[in-house]
Coordinates of C-alpha atoms in Angstrom, one line a residue:
M975 CA 150.1 110.3 123.4
R976 CA 150.9 107.3 121.2
R977 CA 154.4 107.2 119.8
S978 CA 155.3 105.6 116.5
H979 CA 157.6 102.5 116.2
R980 CA 160.3 104.8 114.8
T981 CA 160.1 107.0 117.9
W982 CA 160.5 104.0 120.2
L983 CA 163.4 102.7 118.1
A984 CA 165.2 106.0 118.3
I985 CA 164.8 106.1 122.1
L986 CA 166.1 102.5 122.5
S987 CA 169.1 103.2 120.2
A988 CA 170.0 106.3 122.2
S989 CA 169.8 104.4 125.5
L990 CA 172.2 101.7 124.3
V991 CA 174.9 104.1 123.2
P992 CA 176.4 104.8 126.7
A993 CA 176.4 101.0 127.6
T994 CA 178.2 100.2 124.3
A995 CA 180.8 102.9 125.0
A996 CA 181.3 101.7 128.5
H997 CA 182.0 98.2 127.4
A998 CA 184.1 99.1 124.3
Q999 CA 187.3 98.1 126.1
S1000 CA 186.2 94.7 127.2
S1001 CA 186.2 91.5 125.1
L1002 CA 184.7 88.1 125.3
T1003 CA 185.5 85.2 122.9
L1004 CA 183.8 81.9 122.5
Y1005 CA 186.0 79.4 120.5
G1006 CA 186.5 75.7 120.1
V1007 CA 187.3 72.7 117.9
V1008 CA 185.0 69.8 117.0
D1009 CA 186.8 66.7 115.8
A1010 CA 185.5 63.3 114.8
G1011 CA 187.0 60.3 113.0
I1012 CA 187.0 56.6 112.4
Y1013 CA 190.2 54.9 113.8
R1014 CA 191.8 51.7 115.0
L1015 CA 194.5 51.7 117.6
A1016 CA 197.0 48.8 117.6
R1017 CA 195.1 45.6 117.7
G1018 CA 191.9 47.1 119.2
A1019 CA 188.5 47.4 117.7
T1020 CA 187.5 50.1 115.2
S1021 CA 186.1 53.1 117.0
I1022 CA 184.3 56.4 116.2
G1023 CA 185.2 59.4 118.2
N1024 CA 187.9 62.0 118.8
I1025 CA 191.2 61.4 117.0
Q1026 CA 192.4 64.9 117.8
R1027 CA 190.7 66.8 120.6
S1028 CA 187.2 68.3 120.8
Y1029 CA 187.0 71.3 123.1
W1030 CA 185.3 74.7 123.7
G1031 CA 186.4 77.7 125.6
I1032 CA 185.7 81.2 126.7
K1033 CA 188.3 83.9 127.0
G1034 CA 187.7 87.4 128.2
S1035 CA 189.6 90.6 129.1
E1036 CA 188.9 94.1 130.5
D1037 CA 191.1 97.1 129.9
L1038 CA 192.3 98.6 133.2
G1039 CA 194.1 101.5 131.7
S1040 CA 197.8 102.4 131.4
G1041 CA 198.4 99.3 129.3
Y1042 CA 197.0 96.8 131.9
A1043 CA 194.1 94.4 131.5
A1044 CA 192.3 91.8 133.6
M1045 CA 191.7 88.4 131.9
F1046 CA 190.3 85.0 132.3
H1047 CA 190.3 81.7 130.3
L1048 CA 188.1 78.7 130.7
Q1049 CA 188.4 75.6 128.5
S1050 CA 186.5 72.3 128.6
R1051 CA 187.2 69.1 126.6
F1052 CA 184.6 66.5 125.6
E1053 CA 184.1 63.2 123.7
I1054 CA 182.4 63.8 120.4
D1055 CA 180.9 60.3 120.2
T1056 CA 179.0 60.5 123.6
G1057 CA 179.0 64.3 124.4
R1058 CA 180.4 63.5 127.8
L1059 CA 183.4 65.2 129.4
E1060 CA 186.7 63.7 128.4
A1061 CA 187.8 60.5 130.1
S1062 CA 184.2 59.3 130.3
G1063 CA 183.2 62.2 132.5
G1064 CA 186.1 61.7 134.9
A1065 CA 188.0 64.8 133.9
P1066 CA 187.2 68.2 135.5
L1067 CA 184.6 70.4 133.7
F1068 CA 187.4 72.9 132.7
Y1069 CA 190.1 70.3 132.2
G1070 CA 191.9 72.4 129.5
E1071 CA 192.3 75.5 131.6
S1072 CA 190.7 77.6 134.3
T1073 CA 192.7 80.8 135.0
V1074 CA 192.3 84.4 135.9
G1075 CA 195.0 87.0 135.9
V1076 CA 196.4 90.4 134.8
K1077 CA 198.5 91.3 131.8
G1078 CA 200.5 94.4 131.0
P1079 CA 203.9 95.7 130.0
F1080 CA 205.5 93.1 132.3
G1081 CA 203.9 90.2 130.5
Q1082 CA 201.0 88.2 131.9
L1083 CA 200.4 86.5 135.3
R1084 CA 197.7 83.9 135.7
L1085 CA 196.4 81.9 138.7
G1086 CA 194.5 78.6 138.5
R1087 CA 194.9 75.4 136.4
A1088 CA 196.8 75.3 133.1
M1089 CA 199.5 73.6 131.1
T1090 CA 203.1 74.2 132.3
P1091 CA 205.5 75.9 129.8
M1092 CA 207.0 72.7 128.5
W1093 CA 203.6 71.1 127.6
A1094 CA 202.2 74.4 126.3
L1095 CA 205.0 74.9 123.8
D1096 CA 206.3 71.5 122.7
W1097 CA 203.6 71.1 120.1
Q1098 CA 205.7 73.4 117.8
F1099 CA 208.0 70.4 117.0
D1100 CA 205.4 67.8 116.1
P1101 CA 203.5 67.8 112.7
W1102 CA 200.4 66.6 114.6
Y1103 CA 200.8 69.3 117.4
N1104 CA 201.0 66.5 120.1
F1105 CA 197.3 66.3 119.5
D1106 CA 196.5 63.1 117.4
R1107 CA 196.1 59.7 119.0
V1108 CA 196.7 57.9 115.7
A1109 CA 199.8 59.5 114.2
S1110 CA 201.4 61.8 116.8
I1111 CA 204.8 60.4 117.8
A1112 CA 205.0 63.2 120.4
W1113 CA 201.9 61.7 122.0
Q1114 CA 203.8 58.5 122.6
I1115 CA 207.3 59.7 123.5
Y1116 CA 207.5 63.3 124.8
H1117 CA 208.5 63.4 128.5
P1118 CA 208.0 59.6 129.0
A1119 CA 206.5 58.5 132.3
Y1120 CA 206.6 62.1 133.7
R1121 CA 203.6 63.6 135.5
T1122 CA 203.3 67.3 136.0
D1123 CA 200.8 67.0 138.9
P1124 CA 201.1 63.4 140.5
Y1125 CA 198.3 63.8 143.0
R1126 CA 195.4 65.3 141.0
N1127 CA 192.9 64.4 138.2
G1128 CA 192.9 60.6 138.4
P1129 CA 194.8 57.8 140.3
A1130 CA 198.0 58.3 138.1
G1131 CA 198.0 62.1 138.3
D1132 CA 197.9 64.7 135.6
Y1133 CA 200.6 64.4 132.9
N1134 CA 200.7 68.0 131.5
R1135 CA 198.7 70.4 133.7
A1136 CA 199.1 71.8 137.2
N1137 CA 196.3 72.6 139.6
N1138 CA 196.6 75.5 142.1
G1139 CA 199.3 77.0 139.9
V1140 CA 200.9 80.4 139.2
F1141 CA 201.8 81.0 135.6
Y1142 CA 204.0 83.8 134.1
D1143 CA 204.6 84.6 130.4
S1144 CA 207.1 87.4 129.6
P1145 CA 206.7 89.9 126.7
V1146 CA 208.3 88.8 123.4
A1147 CA 211.5 90.6 122.8
R1148 CA 213.2 90.1 119.4
G1149 CA 211.5 86.7 119.2
W1150 CA 212.6 85.6 122.7
S1151 CA 210.2 84.9 125.6
V1152 CA 210.4 83.4 129.1
H1153 CA 207.7 81.2 130.6
L1154 CA 207.5 80.1 134.3
A1155 CA 205.1 78.1 136.5
A1156 CA 204.9 76.9 140.1
N1157 CA 202.4 74.8 142.1
G1158 CA 200.8 76.9 144.9
E1159 CA 199.8 74.0 147.2
R1160 CA 201.2 70.8 148.5
S1161 CA 199.2 67.8 149.6
K1162 CA 200.2 65.9 152.8
V1163 CA 197.9 63.0 152.1
P1164 CA 200.0 59.9 151.3
D1165 CA 199.4 57.9 148.2
A1166 CA 199.2 54.1 148.1
N1167 CA 202.9 53.9 148.6
G1168 CA 203.0 56.3 151.5
T1169 CA 204.6 59.1 149.4
V1170 CA 203.6 62.8 150.0
E1171 CA 204.3 65.9 148.0
S1172 CA 207.7 67.0 149.4
K1173 CA 208.3 70.0 147.0
R1174 CA 206.5 72.6 145.0
G1175 CA 206.3 71.8 141.3
L1176 CA 208.4 74.2 139.3
A1177 CA 208.7 74.7 135.5
A1178 CA 210.5 77.0 133.1
G1179 CA 210.9 77.5 129.4
I1180 CA 212.8 79.8 127.0
N1181 CA 211.2 80.1 123.6
Y1182 CA 212.5 81.8 120.4
D1183 CA 210.4 82.2 117.2
D1184 CA 211.2 84.6 114.3
G1185 CA 208.7 83.2 111.9
S1186 CA 211.2 80.8 110.3
A1187 CA 213.2 79.3 113.2
T1188 CA 211.7 78.1 116.5
L1189 CA 213.7 77.0 119.5
L1190 CA 212.5 75.8 122.9
V1191 CA 214.6 74.8 126.0
S1192 CA 212.5 73.8 129.0
A1193 CA 212.8 72.0 132.3
E1194 CA 210.3 70.9 135.0
R1195 CA 210.2 69.3 138.4
N1196 CA 207.1 67.9 140.0
S1197 CA 206.1 67.8 143.6
V1198 CA 207.6 64.3 144.2
N1199 CA 210.9 65.4 142.7
D1200 CA 210.7 63.8 139.3
K1201 CA 212.4 65.9 136.7
T1202 CA 212.1 66.3 132.9
Y1203 CA 214.0 68.3 130.3
F1204 CA 213.2 69.1 126.7
V1205 CA 214.8 70.8 123.7
G1206 CA 213.2 71.4 120.3
L1207 CA 214.2 73.1 117.1
A1208 CA 212.2 73.7 113.9
Y1209 CA 213.0 75.6 110.7
G1210 CA 211.2 76.4 107.5
S1211 CA 210.1 79.7 105.9
G1212 CA 208.6 78.1 102.8
P1213 CA 206.3 75.1 102.1
T1214 CA 208.7 72.7 104.0
R1215 CA 209.4 72.7 107.7
V1216 CA 211.8 70.4 109.5
M1217 CA 211.6 69.7 113.3
A1218 CA 213.9 67.9 115.8
S1219 CA 213.3 67.3 119.5
A1220 CA 214.7 65.3 122.4
S1221 CA 213.6 64.8 126.0
L1222 CA 215.0 63.3 129.2
T1223 CA 213.0 62.2 132.3
E1224 CA 214.5 61.3 135.7
L1225 CA 212.1 59.4 138.1
T1226 CA 212.4 59.0 141.8
T1227 CA 212.3 55.5 143.2
A1228 CA 208.8 56.0 144.6
S1229 CA 207.6 57.0 141.1
Q1230 CA 209.2 54.0 139.5
V1231 CA 207.4 51.7 141.9
F1232 CA 204.1 53.6 141.5
L1233 CA 204.2 53.6 137.7
G1234 CA 205.9 50.2 137.3
E1235 CA 208.9 51.7 135.5
A1236 CA 212.0 49.5 135.4
R1237 CA 214.4 52.4 134.7
R1238 CA 215.1 55.7 136.5
R1239 CA 216.1 57.6 133.3
R1240 CA 213.9 57.8 130.3
T1241 CA 215.0 59.4 127.0
S1242 CA 213.4 60.0 123.6
A1243 CA 214.1 61.8 120.3
M1244 CA 212.1 62.6 117.2
L1245 CA 212.8 64.0 113.7
A1246 CA 209.8 65.2 111.6
A1247 CA 208.8 67.4 108.7
T1248 CA 205.8 68.9 106.9
H1249 CA 205.4 70.0 103.3
R1250 CA 202.5 72.1 101.9
I1251 CA 201.1 71.5 98.4
G1252 CA 198.3 73.9 97.9
A1253 CA 195.5 73.1 100.4
A1254 CA 197.2 69.8 101.4
T1255 CA 199.9 69.3 104.1
L1256 CA 202.0 66.2 104.0
K1257 CA 203.4 65.0 107.4
I1258 CA 206.0 62.5 108.3
G1259 CA 207.9 61.6 111.5
V1260 CA 210.3 59.1 113.1
G1261 CA 211.1 58.7 116.7
R1262 CA 212.6 56.5 119.4
D1263 CA 211.8 55.9 123.0
F1264 CA 215.2 54.6 124.1
Q1265 CA 213.9 52.5 127.1
G1266 CA 210.2 52.0 126.4
Y1267 CA 207.4 51.6 128.9
G1268 CA 207.4 48.8 131.4
R1269 CA 209.2 45.8 129.9
S1270 CA 208.5 46.6 126.3
G1271 CA 212.0 47.8 125.7
A1272 CA 213.3 50.4 123.3
T1273 CA 210.5 51.4 120.8
D1274 CA 210.8 52.9 117.4
Y1275 CA 208.0 54.9 115.8
V1276 CA 207.2 56.0 112.3
S1277 CA 204.1 58.0 111.3
A1278 CA 202.8 59.6 108.1
G1279 CA 199.7 61.6 107.3
V1280 CA 198.0 64.2 105.2
S1281 CA 195.5 67.0 106.0
Y1282 CA 193.5 68.9 103.4
A1283 CA 191.9 72.3 104.2
L1284 CA 188.4 72.6 102.8
S1285 CA 188.2 76.1 104.2
R1286 CA 189.9 78.3 106.7
R1287 CA 188.2 76.5 109.6
T1288 CA 187.5 73.0 108.3
Q1289 CA 189.9 70.2 107.3
V1290 CA 189.8 66.5 106.6
Y1291 CA 192.8 64.3 107.4
A1292 CA 194.2 60.8 107.5
G1293 CA 197.1 59.2 109.2
V1294 CA 198.9 56.0 110.1
G1295 CA 201.3 55.4 113.1
H1296 CA 203.5 52.4 113.6
G1297 CA 205.4 51.4 116.8
R1298 CA 207.9 48.5 117.1
P1299 CA 209.0 47.7 120.7
S1300 CA 212.1 45.5 121.0
N1301 CA 210.5 43.1 123.5
D1302 CA 207.0 43.0 122.2
G1303 CA 205.0 42.8 119.0
S1304 CA 204.6 45.7 116.6
R1305 CA 201.4 47.8 116.6
T1306 CA 199.8 50.0 114.0
N1307 CA 197.3 52.8 114.3
V1308 CA 195.2 54.0 111.4
G1309 CA 192.5 56.7 111.1
M1310 CA 190.7 59.4 109.2
G1311 CA 188.6 62.3 110.3
V1312 CA 187.2 65.8 110.0
N1313 CA 188.0 68.8 112.1
H1314 CA 186.2 72.1 112.4
S1315 CA 187.2 75.1 114.5
F1316 CA 185.1 78.1 115.5

């Protein structure tokens, strides 16, 4: 007997109902940002490429019942001008994050590779979210010379993410939350200076956010016993938001030699603000690296920029950043670009 198209459609629809119901408590999200601009850094050549970051990611979760859920997060970063992985293909496929874990009433616990609490939260105190190579002062001065994971992802190590890590985020209670991280493995292979990982990297942060005021106090120690500390404060419930932050880094002698740093203690501070006018956001910041990198000496920074939202997901922007080291010539970055999120 030949059945009509309507009959087959009814059968197919009925067969899909149980599958849909079975997966109703699971979720899968594809997201990302595509950014491109024209920029010039210091006295270099004019370039086309990422000013902010371009990345894509997949996040998923499955309800386990009783308020618990399994979850995973994979994020990859790429260069918009070539399509290659960031760092000319030298970075891992999932450089941004690769974790799996469980969340519930206790908070969430993840295993894998991710940002430590300090780096995951310090963007709250920079108008450019520590994410703009032209204008972000935080890009230049936050946690100077510190490496979260000294032995992985390149000859100098990784500055803000930890491999083989355990990451914990508490529930938010009256605006307060606690964030912890630890490295799960130590390498006994010496680097070029004969140094090995003597400790497990540890990190902690306490964050407060009530929608108007934001506060972060954070500390971190890496596997070769370098330490860094950070405090940030931001306030603004209307169109204007003011931000202040300061950081301190203490290097071991071995890290000083490896990085070519003349000073054991590195300190920096920044004051910044944003102001919204309709779809436009004005940004300004000043900062100081009190010792500077290498022999450049104390370095002052000033940046300004504007972004304009064409839609909820697309913005155009322009910025300028100027640095003046005490022992070297000044340098200026300029750039403009477009950014789309999905």
